[in-house]
Amino acid sequence: MGNVKHSPCRRCRLGRGALSAFKLAVAIQRRLARGVFHPRRGPAQHPMAYSVTLTSRAGDAATIRAKLGELVRIIARRAPRQGFLGSIDRAPKTGRWHVHALVLAPSSFDITKLLAWWRRLWPWKNSSGAYERPSAQGQKVRPLASSNLDNDLRRVLAHHLGTSRMVKGQRVPVTGLPPLHERVAAYGALARVWERVSDANGIAVACAWGPPRKRPSRAKKVSTKPLPPNRTWSAGVSCAWCGKALAIGKRKDARCCGRTCGSAASRALCTFEKRMGAHASTARARVLALEERGWLRRDAIHAVSTAFVKATKEGKPIVTVKIKPPACRCGRPLASRSDARTCGRGACRSKAYRRRQREQRRRQRTAMLFTQLLRRWRWQPFSVTEARAMGASLHLRQRHVEELLRQLVEEDGLAFVLVGAPDHYAFILPHARRLAA
């Protein structure tokens, strides 16, 4: 590969004397075709590719370079099977330094851990009292499409390693960037590729190598195993239901890893259609469309169901509602279980449990309020102020009391609003319906 001469790609010029993103993308593609991760016991695993952007609030090039080295050492210690190629960059408008990285990780690795490791390298506040830890919203992760990985690799590497940016249709050079060998740090499988391509182009290399993990981590329950945030799948490579890599010898058009996942996916889709009722055909079409785009079927069903609920609540057509991938409240992906509501971490599971307990206690207090209202003002009118006072004695908020009264008014035969007296209620007499008839 080093004897082959190739002119720099027109779409991704890295500057005079720098290596072409085309060569690096081709080398990575060959590495992926052979399978990067080869554990001692078990078949080779096809990694997932991510484009990661790590930002900072302040700092010069030397500080960002030092933080990048610390991040590589953390990756070597905590995720030794990961491939990492990071480069420091500078925004052409603001001049703020940040890091662009190409990450290759197994499908079982939670890529959001990388963002947490980067943010923890910075203290909360500096000596002057200003916030120094980067914001969680500023860190970006974009999974690369497995169907068009070659083109995505070229564009990502050209952006990460390039020295110019497109601003309002014009290519503007980024000033103040250090040489390529001083701003790039590689680790793992990408370190070997970076070293080979750099040697062919006469660029010095400073790669980081970490010791292998001594023993595998302890197995966890299925409900607590997180999946990657993108949860993508590819025909013949990974399963369309669980997202795991397929075993060697599967057909090229295989969609599921086994009979269990295939039957689970079919049952989930049939149950979803029954739940949608009259909108079953539209919902099925949207689920299958998302699945063809690389979504797991469980995530597609969850997202389409949420979109239908939002459209019905707001009175909008389903086409106008944006479908978002399901995630935990903390921003992490949901656990592997099909009906999971949290990411599986102990903190999120405890918060969800406490939330359910609070909701259950509120429902019990609401039932007690209804019972007391029925006993005290069974056939006499009462005002909303009296109901609020009774709800306050039961530690109920005003909005919960008003919600109870609204439900009583809407339900047929339980309560009605007195004419000419706003915010006054009275229970209907037992023989009122018979007299009206």
CSV table of C-alpha atoms in Angstrom, one decimal:
chain,number,residue,atom,x,y,z
A,1,MET,CA,0.0,0.0,0.0
A,2,GLY,CA,2.9,2.3,0.6
A,3,ASN,CA,4.2,2.0,-3.0
A,4,VAL,CA,0.8,3.1,-4.5
A,5,LYS,CA,0.7,6.8,-5.3
A,6,HIS,CA,-2.6,8.5,-4.9
A,7,SER,CA,-3.5,12.2,-5.4
A,8,PRO,CA,-5.4,13.9,-2.6
A,9,CYS,CA,-9.2,13.6,-2.9
A,10,ARG,CA,-10.8,16.8,-4.2
A,11,ARG,CA,-13.6,16.7,-1.6
A,12,CYS,CA,-11.2,16.2,1.3
A,13,ARG,CA,-8.0,18.1,0.9
A,14,LEU,CA,-5.9,17.8,4.0
A,15,GLY,CA,-3.2,20.3,3.0
A,16,ARG,CA,0.0,20.0,1.1
A,17,GLY,CA,2.3,17.3,2.4
A,18,ALA,CA,-0.5,15.6,4.5
A,19,LEU,CA,-1.8,12.1,3.9
A,20,SER,CA,-5.0,11.6,2.0
A,21,ALA,CA,-8.2,10.6,3.8
A,22,PHE,CA,-8.8,8.2,1.0
A,23,LYS,CA,-5.8,6.1,1.9
A,24,LEU,CA,-6.7,6.0,5.6
A,25,ALA,CA,-10.3,5.2,4.8
A,26,VAL,CA,-9.3,2.3,2.5
A,27,ALA,CA,-7.0,0.9,5.2
A,28,ILE,CA,-9.7,1.1,7.9
A,29,GLN,CA,-12.2,-0.6,5.5
A,30,ARG,CA,-9.8,-3.5,4.9
A,31,ARG,CA,-9.3,-3.8,8.6
A,32,LEU,CA,-13.0,-3.9,9.2
A,33,ALA,CA,-13.5,-6.4,6.4
A,34,ARG,CA,-11.2,-8.9,8.2
A,35,GLY,CA,-12.8,-8.1,11.6
A,36,VAL,CA,-10.9,-5.9,14.1
A,37,PHE,CA,-11.8,-7.7,17.4
A,38,HIS,CA,-10.6,-11.3,17.7
A,39,PRO,CA,-11.1,-12.5,21.3
A,40,ARG,CA,-9.2,-15.5,22.4
A,41,ARG,CA,-12.4,-17.5,22.9
A,42,GLY,CA,-15.2,-16.9,20.5
A,43,PRO,CA,-15.7,-15.7,16.9
A,44,ALA,CA,-14.6,-12.3,15.5
A,45,GLN,CA,-16.9,-9.4,16.2
A,46,HIS,CA,-17.8,-6.6,13.7
A,47,PRO,CA,-17.3,-3.3,15.4
A,48,MET,CA,-19.6,-0.2,15.3
A,49,ALA,CA,-18.1,3.0,13.9
A,50,TYR,CA,-18.8,6.4,15.5
A,51,SER,CA,-17.9,10.0,14.8
A,52,VAL,CA,-17.4,11.8,18.2
A,53,THR,CA,-16.9,15.5,18.9
A,54,LEU,CA,-15.6,16.4,22.4
A,55,THR,CA,-15.8,20.1,23.2
A,56,SER,CA,-14.3,22.2,26.0
A,57,ARG,CA,-15.2,25.5,27.6
A,58,ALA,CA,-11.7,27.0,27.5
A,59,GLY,CA,-8.1,26.0,27.0
A,60,ASP,CA,-5.2,26.2,24.5
A,61,ALA,CA,-3.9,23.6,22.1
A,62,ALA,CA,-1.4,22.2,24.7
A,63,THR,CA,-4.1,21.8,27.3
A,64,ILE,CA,-6.4,20.0,24.9
A,65,ARG,CA,-3.5,17.8,23.7
A,66,ALA,CA,-2.8,16.8,27.3
A,67,LYS,CA,-6.4,16.0,28.0
A,68,LEU,CA,-6.5,13.9,24.8
A,69,GLY,CA,-3.6,11.9,26.0
A,70,GLU,CA,-5.3,11.3,29.4
A,71,LEU,CA,-8.4,10.2,27.6
A,72,VAL,CA,-6.4,7.7,25.5
A,73,ARG,CA,-4.9,6.3,28.7
A,74,ILE,CA,-8.3,5.9,30.3
A,75,ILE,CA,-9.5,4.1,27.2
A,76,ALA,CA,-6.5,1.7,27.3
A,77,ARG,CA,-7.4,0.9,30.9
A,78,ARG,CA,-11.2,0.7,30.8
A,79,ALA,CA,-12.0,-0.3,27.2
A,80,PRO,CA,-8.9,-2.0,25.8
A,81,ARG,CA,-10.8,-3.5,22.8
A,82,GLN,CA,-11.7,-0.1,21.4
A,83,GLY,CA,-10.2,1.6,18.4
A,84,PHE,CA,-9.6,5.3,18.8
A,85,LEU,CA,-8.2,8.0,16.4
A,86,GLY,CA,-8.5,11.5,17.8
A,87,SER,CA,-7.4,14.8,16.5
A,88,ILE,CA,-7.5,18.3,18.1
A,89,ASP,CA,-9.2,21.0,16.0
A,90,ARG,CA,-10.1,24.6,16.2
A,91,ALA,CA,-13.4,26.3,15.3
A,92,PRO,CA,-12.9,28.8,12.4
A,93,LYS,CA,-15.3,31.3,13.8
A,94,THR,CA,-14.9,31.2,17.6
A,95,GLY,CA,-11.3,29.8,17.7
A,96,ARG,CA,-12.3,27.4,20.5
A,97,TRP,CA,-10.3,24.1,20.6
A,98,HIS,CA,-12.0,20.8,20.6
A,99,VAL,CA,-11.4,17.1,19.7
A,100,HIS,CA,-12.7,15.1,16.7
A,101,ALA,CA,-12.4,11.3,17.0
A,102,LEU,CA,-13.2,8.2,15.0
A,103,VAL,CA,-14.1,5.3,17.4
A,104,LEU,CA,-14.5,1.6,16.6
A,105,ALA,CA,-16.1,-0.3,19.5
A,106,PRO,CA,-17.9,-3.6,20.0
A,107,SER,CA,-21.6,-3.6,19.8
A,108,SER,CA,-21.8,-4.2,23.5
A,109,PHE,CA,-19.9,-1.0,24.4
A,110,ASP,CA,-21.8,2.0,25.6
A,111,ILE,CA,-20.3,4.9,23.7
A,112,THR,CA,-21.7,7.5,26.1
A,113,LYS,CA,-19.1,6.3,28.6
A,114,LEU,CA,-16.5,7.9,26.4
A,115,LEU,CA,-18.3,11.3,26.8
A,116,ALA,CA,-18.4,10.9,30.6
A,117,TRP,CA,-14.7,10.0,30.7
A,118,TRP,CA,-13.9,13.2,28.8
A,119,ARG,CA,-16.0,15.5,30.9
A,120,ARG,CA,-14.6,14.0,34.2
A,121,LEU,CA,-11.1,15.0,33.1
A,122,TRP,CA,-12.1,18.7,33.7
A,123,PRO,CA,-12.8,20.1,37.2
A,124,TRP,CA,-16.2,21.6,37.9
A,125,LYS,CA,-14.8,25.1,38.5
A,126,ASN,CA,-11.4,26.8,38.2
A,127,SER,CA,-9.7,29.0,40.7
A,128,SER,CA,-11.7,32.1,39.7
A,129,GLY,CA,-15.0,30.3,40.2
A,130,ALA,CA,-16.0,29.9,36.6
A,131,TYR,CA,-17.3,26.6,35.3
A,132,GLU,CA,-14.7,24.6,33.5
A,133,ARG,CA,-16.2,21.2,33.0
A,134,PRO,CA,-17.7,20.9,29.4
A,135,SER,CA,-21.4,20.7,29.0
A,136,ALA,CA,-23.0,17.3,28.3
A,137,GLN,CA,-25.1,18.9,25.5
A,138,GLY,CA,-21.9,20.0,23.7
A,139,GLN,CA,-20.6,16.4,23.3
A,140,LYS,CA,-21.8,14.8,20.1
A,141,VAL,CA,-21.9,11.2,18.9
A,142,ARG,CA,-22.9,10.2,15.4
A,143,PRO,CA,-23.0,6.5,14.3
A,144,LEU,CA,-21.7,5.9,10.8
A,145,ALA,CA,-24.1,4.0,8.5
A,146,SER,CA,-22.9,0.5,7.8
A,147,SER,CA,-24.5,0.5,4.4
A,148,ASN,CA,-22.4,3.5,3.2
A,149,LEU,CA,-19.4,3.2,5.5
A,150,ASP,CA,-16.7,3.8,2.9
A,151,ASN,CA,-18.1,7.2,2.0
A,152,ASP,CA,-18.8,8.2,5.6
A,153,LEU,CA,-15.2,7.3,6.6
A,154,ARG,CA,-13.8,9.5,3.9
A,155,ARG,CA,-15.9,12.5,4.9
A,156,VAL,CA,-15.3,12.0,8.6
A,157,LEU,CA,-11.5,11.6,8.3
A,158,ALA,CA,-11.3,14.5,5.9
A,159,HIS,CA,-13.1,16.7,8.5
A,160,HIS,CA,-11.1,15.4,11.5
A,161,LEU,CA,-7.7,15.7,9.9
A,162,GLY,CA,-8.3,18.6,7.5
A,163,THR,CA,-6.9,22.1,7.8
A,164,SER,CA,-9.8,24.0,6.2
A,165,ARG,CA,-13.6,24.3,6.6
A,166,MET,CA,-16.5,25.3,4.4
A,167,VAL,CA,-18.0,28.6,5.7
A,168,LYS,CA,-20.9,30.0,3.6
A,169,GLY,CA,-19.9,28.1,0.5
A,170,GLN,CA,-16.2,29.1,0.7
A,171,ARG,CA,-13.3,27.0,2.0
A,172,VAL,CA,-11.6,28.9,4.9
A,173,PRO,CA,-8.3,27.7,6.3
A,174,VAL,CA,-8.1,27.0,10.0
A,175,THR,CA,-5.2,29.0,11.5
A,176,GLY,CA,-3.0,28.0,14.4
A,177,LEU,CA,-3.3,24.2,13.9
A,178,PRO,CA,-0.2,22.3,15.0
A,179,PRO,CA,1.4,19.7,12.6
A,180,LEU,CA,-0.5,16.5,11.9
A,181,HIS,CA,1.7,14.3,14.0
A,182,GLU,CA,1.4,16.6,17.0
A,183,ARG,CA,-2.4,16.8,17.1
A,184,VAL,CA,-3.4,13.2,16.4
A,185,ALA,CA,-3.5,10.4,19.0
A,186,ALA,CA,-4.4,6.8,18.0
A,187,TYR,CA,-5.0,3.7,20.1
A,188,GLY,CA,-5.9,0.1,19.5
A,189,ALA,CA,-6.8,-1.2,16.1
A,190,LEU,CA,-6.7,2.2,14.6
A,191,ALA,CA,-3.2,2.8,15.9
A,192,ARG,CA,-1.8,0.1,13.6
A,193,VAL,CA,-3.6,1.5,10.6
A,194,TRP,CA,-2.5,5.1,11.5
A,195,GLU,CA,1.1,3.9,11.9
A,196,ARG,CA,1.2,2.1,8.6
A,197,VAL,CA,-0.4,4.9,6.6
A,198,SER,CA,1.8,7.6,8.3
A,199,ASP,CA,5.0,5.7,7.6
A,200,ALA,CA,4.0,5.5,3.9
A,201,ASN,CA,3.6,9.3,3.9
A,202,GLY,CA,6.6,10.2,6.0
A,203,ILE,CA,4.7,11.4,9.1
A,204,ALA,CA,6.0,10.8,12.6
A,205,VAL,CA,3.7,8.7,14.8
A,206,ALA,CA,3.1,8.8,18.5
A,207,CYS,CA,0.6,6.0,19.3
A,208,ALA,CA,-0.6,4.9,22.7
A,209,TRP,CA,-0.7,1.2,23.5
A,210,GLY,CA,-2.5,-0.1,26.6
A,211,PRO,CA,-2.2,-3.4,28.4
A,212,PRO,CA,-4.9,-6.0,27.7
A,213,ARG,CA,-7.5,-6.7,30.2
A,214,LYS,CA,-6.5,-9.5,32.6
A,215,ARG,CA,-9.9,-11.1,32.9
A,216,PRO,CA,-13.4,-10.4,31.5
A,217,SER,CA,-15.8,-8.4,33.6
A,218,ARG,CA,-18.5,-10.2,35.6
A,219,ALA,CA,-21.6,-11.1,33.7
A,220,LYS,CA,-24.6,-9.0,34.4
A,221,LYS,CA,-28.4,-9.5,34.1
A,222,VAL,CA,-29.9,-9.0,30.7
A,223,SER,CA,-32.1,-6.1,32.0
A,224,THR,CA,-29.0,-4.1,33.0
A,225,LYS,CA,-26.9,-4.6,29.8
A,226,PRO,CA,-27.0,-1.4,27.8
A,227,LEU,CA,-27.0,-1.4,24.0
A,228,PRO,CA,-25.2,1.3,21.9
A,229,PRO,CA,-27.0,4.6,21.6
A,230,ASN,CA,-27.5,4.1,17.8
A,231,ARG,CA,-28.8,0.5,18.2
A,232,THR,CA,-28.3,-0.1,14.5
A,233,TRP,CA,-28.2,-3.4,12.6
A,234,SER,CA,-27.0,-4.6,9.3
A,235,ALA,CA,-28.2,-7.5,7.2
A,236,GLY,CA,-25.8,-10.4,7.6
A,237,VAL,CA,-23.8,-8.6,10.2
A,238,SER,CA,-25.9,-7.9,13.3
A,239,CYS,CA,-29.4,-8.9,14.5
A,240,ALA,CA,-32.4,-6.6,13.8
A,241,TRP,CA,-34.0,-7.4,17.2
A,242,CYS,CA,-31.2,-7.5,19.8
A,243,GLY,CA,-28.4,-5.8,17.9
A,244,LYS,CA,-25.8,-8.4,18.6
A,245,ALA,CA,-23.3,-9.6,16.0
A,246,LEU,CA,-24.3,-12.6,14.0
A,247,ALA,CA,-22.3,-15.8,14.2
A,248,ILE,CA,-19.9,-16.8,11.4
A,249,GLY,CA,-21.7,-18.8,8.7
A,250,LYS,CA,-25.0,-16.8,8.6
A,251,ARG,CA,-26.6,-15.9,5.3
A,252,LYS,CA,-25.8,-12.5,3.8
A,253,ASP,CA,-29.4,-11.5,4.1
A,254,ALA,CA,-30.0,-12.8,7.6
A,255,ARG,CA,-31.9,-10.4,9.8
A,256,CYS,CA,-32.0,-12.2,13.2
A,257,CYS,CA,-29.4,-14.1,15.2
A,258,GLY,CA,-31.6,-17.0,16.0
A,259,ARG,CA,-35.1,-18.5,16.2
A,260,THR,CA,-35.8,-16.8,19.5
A,261,CYS,CA,-35.1,-13.2,18.3
A,262,GLY,CA,-37.1,-13.9,15.1
A,263,SER,CA,-40.2,-15.0,16.9
A,264,ALA,CA,-39.9,-12.2,19.4
A,265,ALA,CA,-39.7,-9.6,16.7
A,266,SER,CA,-42.8,-11.1,14.9
A,267,ARG,CA,-44.8,-11.2,18.2
A,268,ALA,CA,-43.9,-7.7,19.0
A,269,LEU,CA,-45.0,-6.4,15.6
A,270,CYS,CA,-48.3,-8.3,15.8
A,271,THR,CA,-49.0,-7.0,19.3
A,272,PHE,CA,-48.2,-3.4,18.2
A,273,GLU,CA,-50.6,-3.7,15.3
A,274,LYS,CA,-53.4,-4.8,17.5
A,275,ARG,CA,-52.7,-2.0,19.9
A,276,MET,CA,-52.8,0.6,17.1
A,277,GLY,CA,-56.3,-0.5,15.9
A,278,ALA,CA,-57.4,1.5,12.9
A,279,HIS,CA,-53.9,3.0,12.4
A,280,ALA,CA,-52.3,-0.5,12.2
A,281,SER,CA,-51.3,-0.3,8.5
A,282,THR,CA,-49.8,3.2,8.9
A,283,ALA,CA,-47.9,2.2,12.1
A,284,ARG,CA,-46.6,-1.0,10.5
A,285,ALA,CA,-45.3,0.9,7.4
A,286,ARG,CA,-43.5,3.4,9.6
A,287,VAL,CA,-41.9,0.7,11.7
A,288,LEU,CA,-40.7,-1.2,8.7
A,289,ALA,CA,-39.4,2.0,7.1
A,290,LEU,CA,-37.3,2.8,10.3
A,291,GLU,CA,-36.1,-0.8,10.4
A,292,GLU,CA,-34.8,-0.5,6.8
A,293,ARG,CA,-32.9,2.6,7.8
A,294,GLY,CA,-31.0,0.6,10.4
A,295,TRP,CA,-33.2,0.9,13.5
A,296,LEU,CA,-33.8,-2.1,15.7
A,297,ARG,CA,-37.4,-3.3,15.5
A,298,ARG,CA,-37.9,-2.8,19.3
A,299,ASP,CA,-36.7,0.8,19.1
A,300,ALA,CA,-38.8,1.5,16.0
A,301,ILE,CA,-42.0,0.1,17.7
A,302,HIS,CA,-41.2,2.2,20.8
A,303,ALA,CA,-40.6,5.4,18.8
A,304,VAL,CA,-43.6,5.1,16.5
A,305,SER,CA,-45.9,4.3,19.5
A,306,THR,CA,-44.6,7.4,21.3
A,307,ALA,CA,-45.1,9.5,18.2
A,308,PHE,CA,-48.7,8.3,17.8
A,309,VAL,CA,-49.5,9.1,21.4
A,310,LYS,CA,-48.0,12.6,21.0
A,311,ALA,CA,-49.9,13.2,17.7
A,312,THR,CA,-53.2,12.1,19.3
A,313,LYS,CA,-52.7,14.3,22.3
A,314,GLU,CA,-51.8,17.4,20.3
A,315,GLY,CA,-54.3,16.7,17.5
A,316,LYS,CA,-51.6,16.7,14.8
A,317,PRO,CA,-51.1,14.2,11.9
A,318,ILE,CA,-48.5,11.6,12.5
A,319,VAL,CA,-46.5,12.8,9.5
A,320,THR,CA,-45.7,16.1,11.3
A,321,VAL,CA,-44.4,14.5,14.5
A,322,LYS,CA,-40.7,13.9,14.6
A,323,ILE,CA,-39.7,10.4,15.6
A,324,LYS,CA,-36.9,10.2,18.2
A,325,PRO,CA,-35.0,7.2,19.3
A,326,PRO,CA,-36.0,5.9,22.7
A,327,ALA,CA,-33.7,6.8,25.6
A,328,CYS,CA,-33.6,6.9,29.3
A,329,ARG,CA,-34.2,10.2,31.2
A,330,CYS,CA,-30.5,10.5,31.8
A,331,GLY,CA,-29.8,10.4,28.0
A,332,ARG,CA,-28.4,6.9,27.9
A,333,PRO,CA,-29.9,4.1,25.7
A,334,LEU,CA,-32.5,1.8,27.1
A,335,ALA,CA,-31.6,-1.6,28.5
A,336,SER,CA,-31.7,-4.7,26.4
A,337,ARG,CA,-35.1,-5.9,27.6
A,338,SER,CA,-37.8,-5.1,25.1
A,339,ASP,CA,-40.1,-3.4,27.6
A,340,ALA,CA,-37.3,-1.5,29.4
A,341,ARG,CA,-38.0,2.0,30.7
A,342,THR,CA,-34.6,2.9,31.9
A,343,CYS,CA,-31.0,2.4,30.9
A,344,GLY,CA,-30.4,-0.3,33.5
A,345,ARG,CA,-28.2,1.6,35.9
A,346,GLY,CA,-28.9,1.4,39.6
A,347,ALA,CA,-29.5,5.1,39.9
A,348,CYS,CA,-32.0,5.3,37.1
A,349,ARG,CA,-33.8,2.2,38.2
A,350,SER,CA,-34.0,3.5,41.8
A,351,LYS,CA,-35.4,6.9,40.5
A,352,ALA,CA,-38.0,5.1,38.5
A,353,TYR,CA,-39.0,2.9,41.5
A,354,ARG,CA,-39.3,6.0,43.7
A,355,ARG,CA,-41.3,7.7,41.0
A,356,ARG,CA,-43.8,4.8,40.9
A,357,GLN,CA,-44.0,4.8,44.6
A,358,ARG,CA,-44.9,8.5,44.7
A,359,GLU,CA,-47.5,8.1,42.0
A,360,GLN,CA,-49.0,5.2,43.9
A,361,ARG,CA,-49.2,7.1,47.1
A,362,ARG,CA,-50.8,10.1,45.2
A,363,ARG,CA,-53.4,7.8,43.7
A,364,GLN,CA,-54.2,6.4,47.2
A,365,ARG,CA,-54.6,10.0,48.6
A,366,THR,CA,-56.8,10.9,45.6
A,367,ALA,CA,-59.1,7.9,46.3
A,368,MET,CA,-59.3,8.9,50.0
A,369,LEU,CA,-60.2,12.5,49.0
A,370,PHE,CA,-63.0,11.2,46.7
A,371,THR,CA,-64.3,8.9,49.5
A,372,GLN,CA,-64.4,11.9,52.0
A,373,LEU,CA,-66.1,14.1,49.5
A,374,LEU,CA,-68.7,11.4,48.9
A,375,ARG,CA,-69.3,10.9,52.6
A,376,ARG,CA,-69.4,14.6,53.6
A,377,TRP,CA,-71.3,16.2,50.6
A,378,ARG,CA,-73.1,13.3,49.3
A,379,TRP,CA,-76.3,15.1,48.2
A,380,GLN,CA,-75.2,18.7,49.0
A,381,PRO,CA,-73.3,21.1,46.7
A,382,PHE,CA,-69.7,22.0,47.6
A,383,SER,CA,-67.1,24.5,46.2
A,384,VAL,CA,-63.7,23.9,44.8
A,385,THR,CA,-62.2,25.8,47.7
A,386,GLU,CA,-63.6,23.3,50.2
A,387,ALA,CA,-62.3,20.5,48.1
A,388,ARG,CA,-58.8,22.1,48.0
A,389,ALA,CA,-58.8,22.5,51.8
A,390,MET,CA,-59.7,18.8,52.2
A,391,GLY,CA,-57.0,17.8,49.7
A,392,ALA,CA,-54.4,19.9,51.6
A,393,SER,CA,-55.2,17.9,54.7
A,394,LEU,CA,-54.3,14.8,52.7
A,395,HIS,CA,-51.1,16.4,51.3
A,396,LEU,CA,-52.6,16.7,47.8
A,397,ARG,CA,-51.6,19.5,45.5
A,398,GLN,CA,-54.3,21.8,44.0
A,399,ARG,CA,-53.7,20.6,40.5
A,400,HIS,CA,-54.4,17.0,41.6
A,401,VAL,CA,-57.6,18.1,43.3
A,402,GLU,CA,-58.7,19.9,40.1
A,403,GLU,CA,-57.8,16.9,38.0
A,404,LEU,CA,-60.1,14.7,40.2
A,405,LEU,CA,-63.0,17.2,39.9
A,406,ARG,CA,-62.5,17.3,36.1
A,407,GLN,CA,-62.7,13.6,35.9
A,408,LEU,CA,-65.8,13.5,38.1
A,409,VAL,CA,-67.5,16.0,35.8
A,410,GLU,CA,-66.5,14.2,32.6
A,411,GLU,CA,-67.6,10.7,33.8
A,412,ASP,CA,-71.3,10.1,33.3
A,413,GLY,CA,-73.5,9.8,36.4
A,414,LEU,CA,-70.9,10.8,39.0
A,415,ALA,CA,-71.0,14.6,39.3
A,416,PHE,CA,-72.1,17.7,37.5
A,417,VAL,CA,-71.4,21.5,37.7
A,418,LEU,CA,-74.3,23.6,39.1
A,419,VAL,CA,-75.7,26.0,36.6
A,420,GLY,CA,-75.0,29.7,37.5
A,421,ALA,CA,-72.5,28.8,40.2
A,422,PRO,CA,-69.0,28.3,38.8
A,423,ASP,CA,-66.6,26.1,40.7
A,424,HIS,CA,-69.4,24.5,42.5
A,425,TYR,CA,-70.1,20.8,42.3
A,426,ALA,CA,-72.8,18.4,43.5
A,427,PHE,CA,-73.3,14.6,43.2
A,428,ILE,CA,-76.3,13.5,41.1
A,429,LEU,CA,-79.1,11.9,43.1
A,430,PRO,CA,-79.6,8.1,42.5
A,431,HIS,CA,-83.1,8.7,41.0
A,432,ALA,CA,-82.1,11.7,38.9
A,433,ARG,CA,-81.4,9.6,35.8
A,434,ARG,CA,-84.7,7.7,36.2
A,435,LEU,CA,-86.6,11.0,36.6
A,436,ALA,CA,-85.0,12.5,33.5
A,437,ALA,CA,-85.9,9.4,31.5
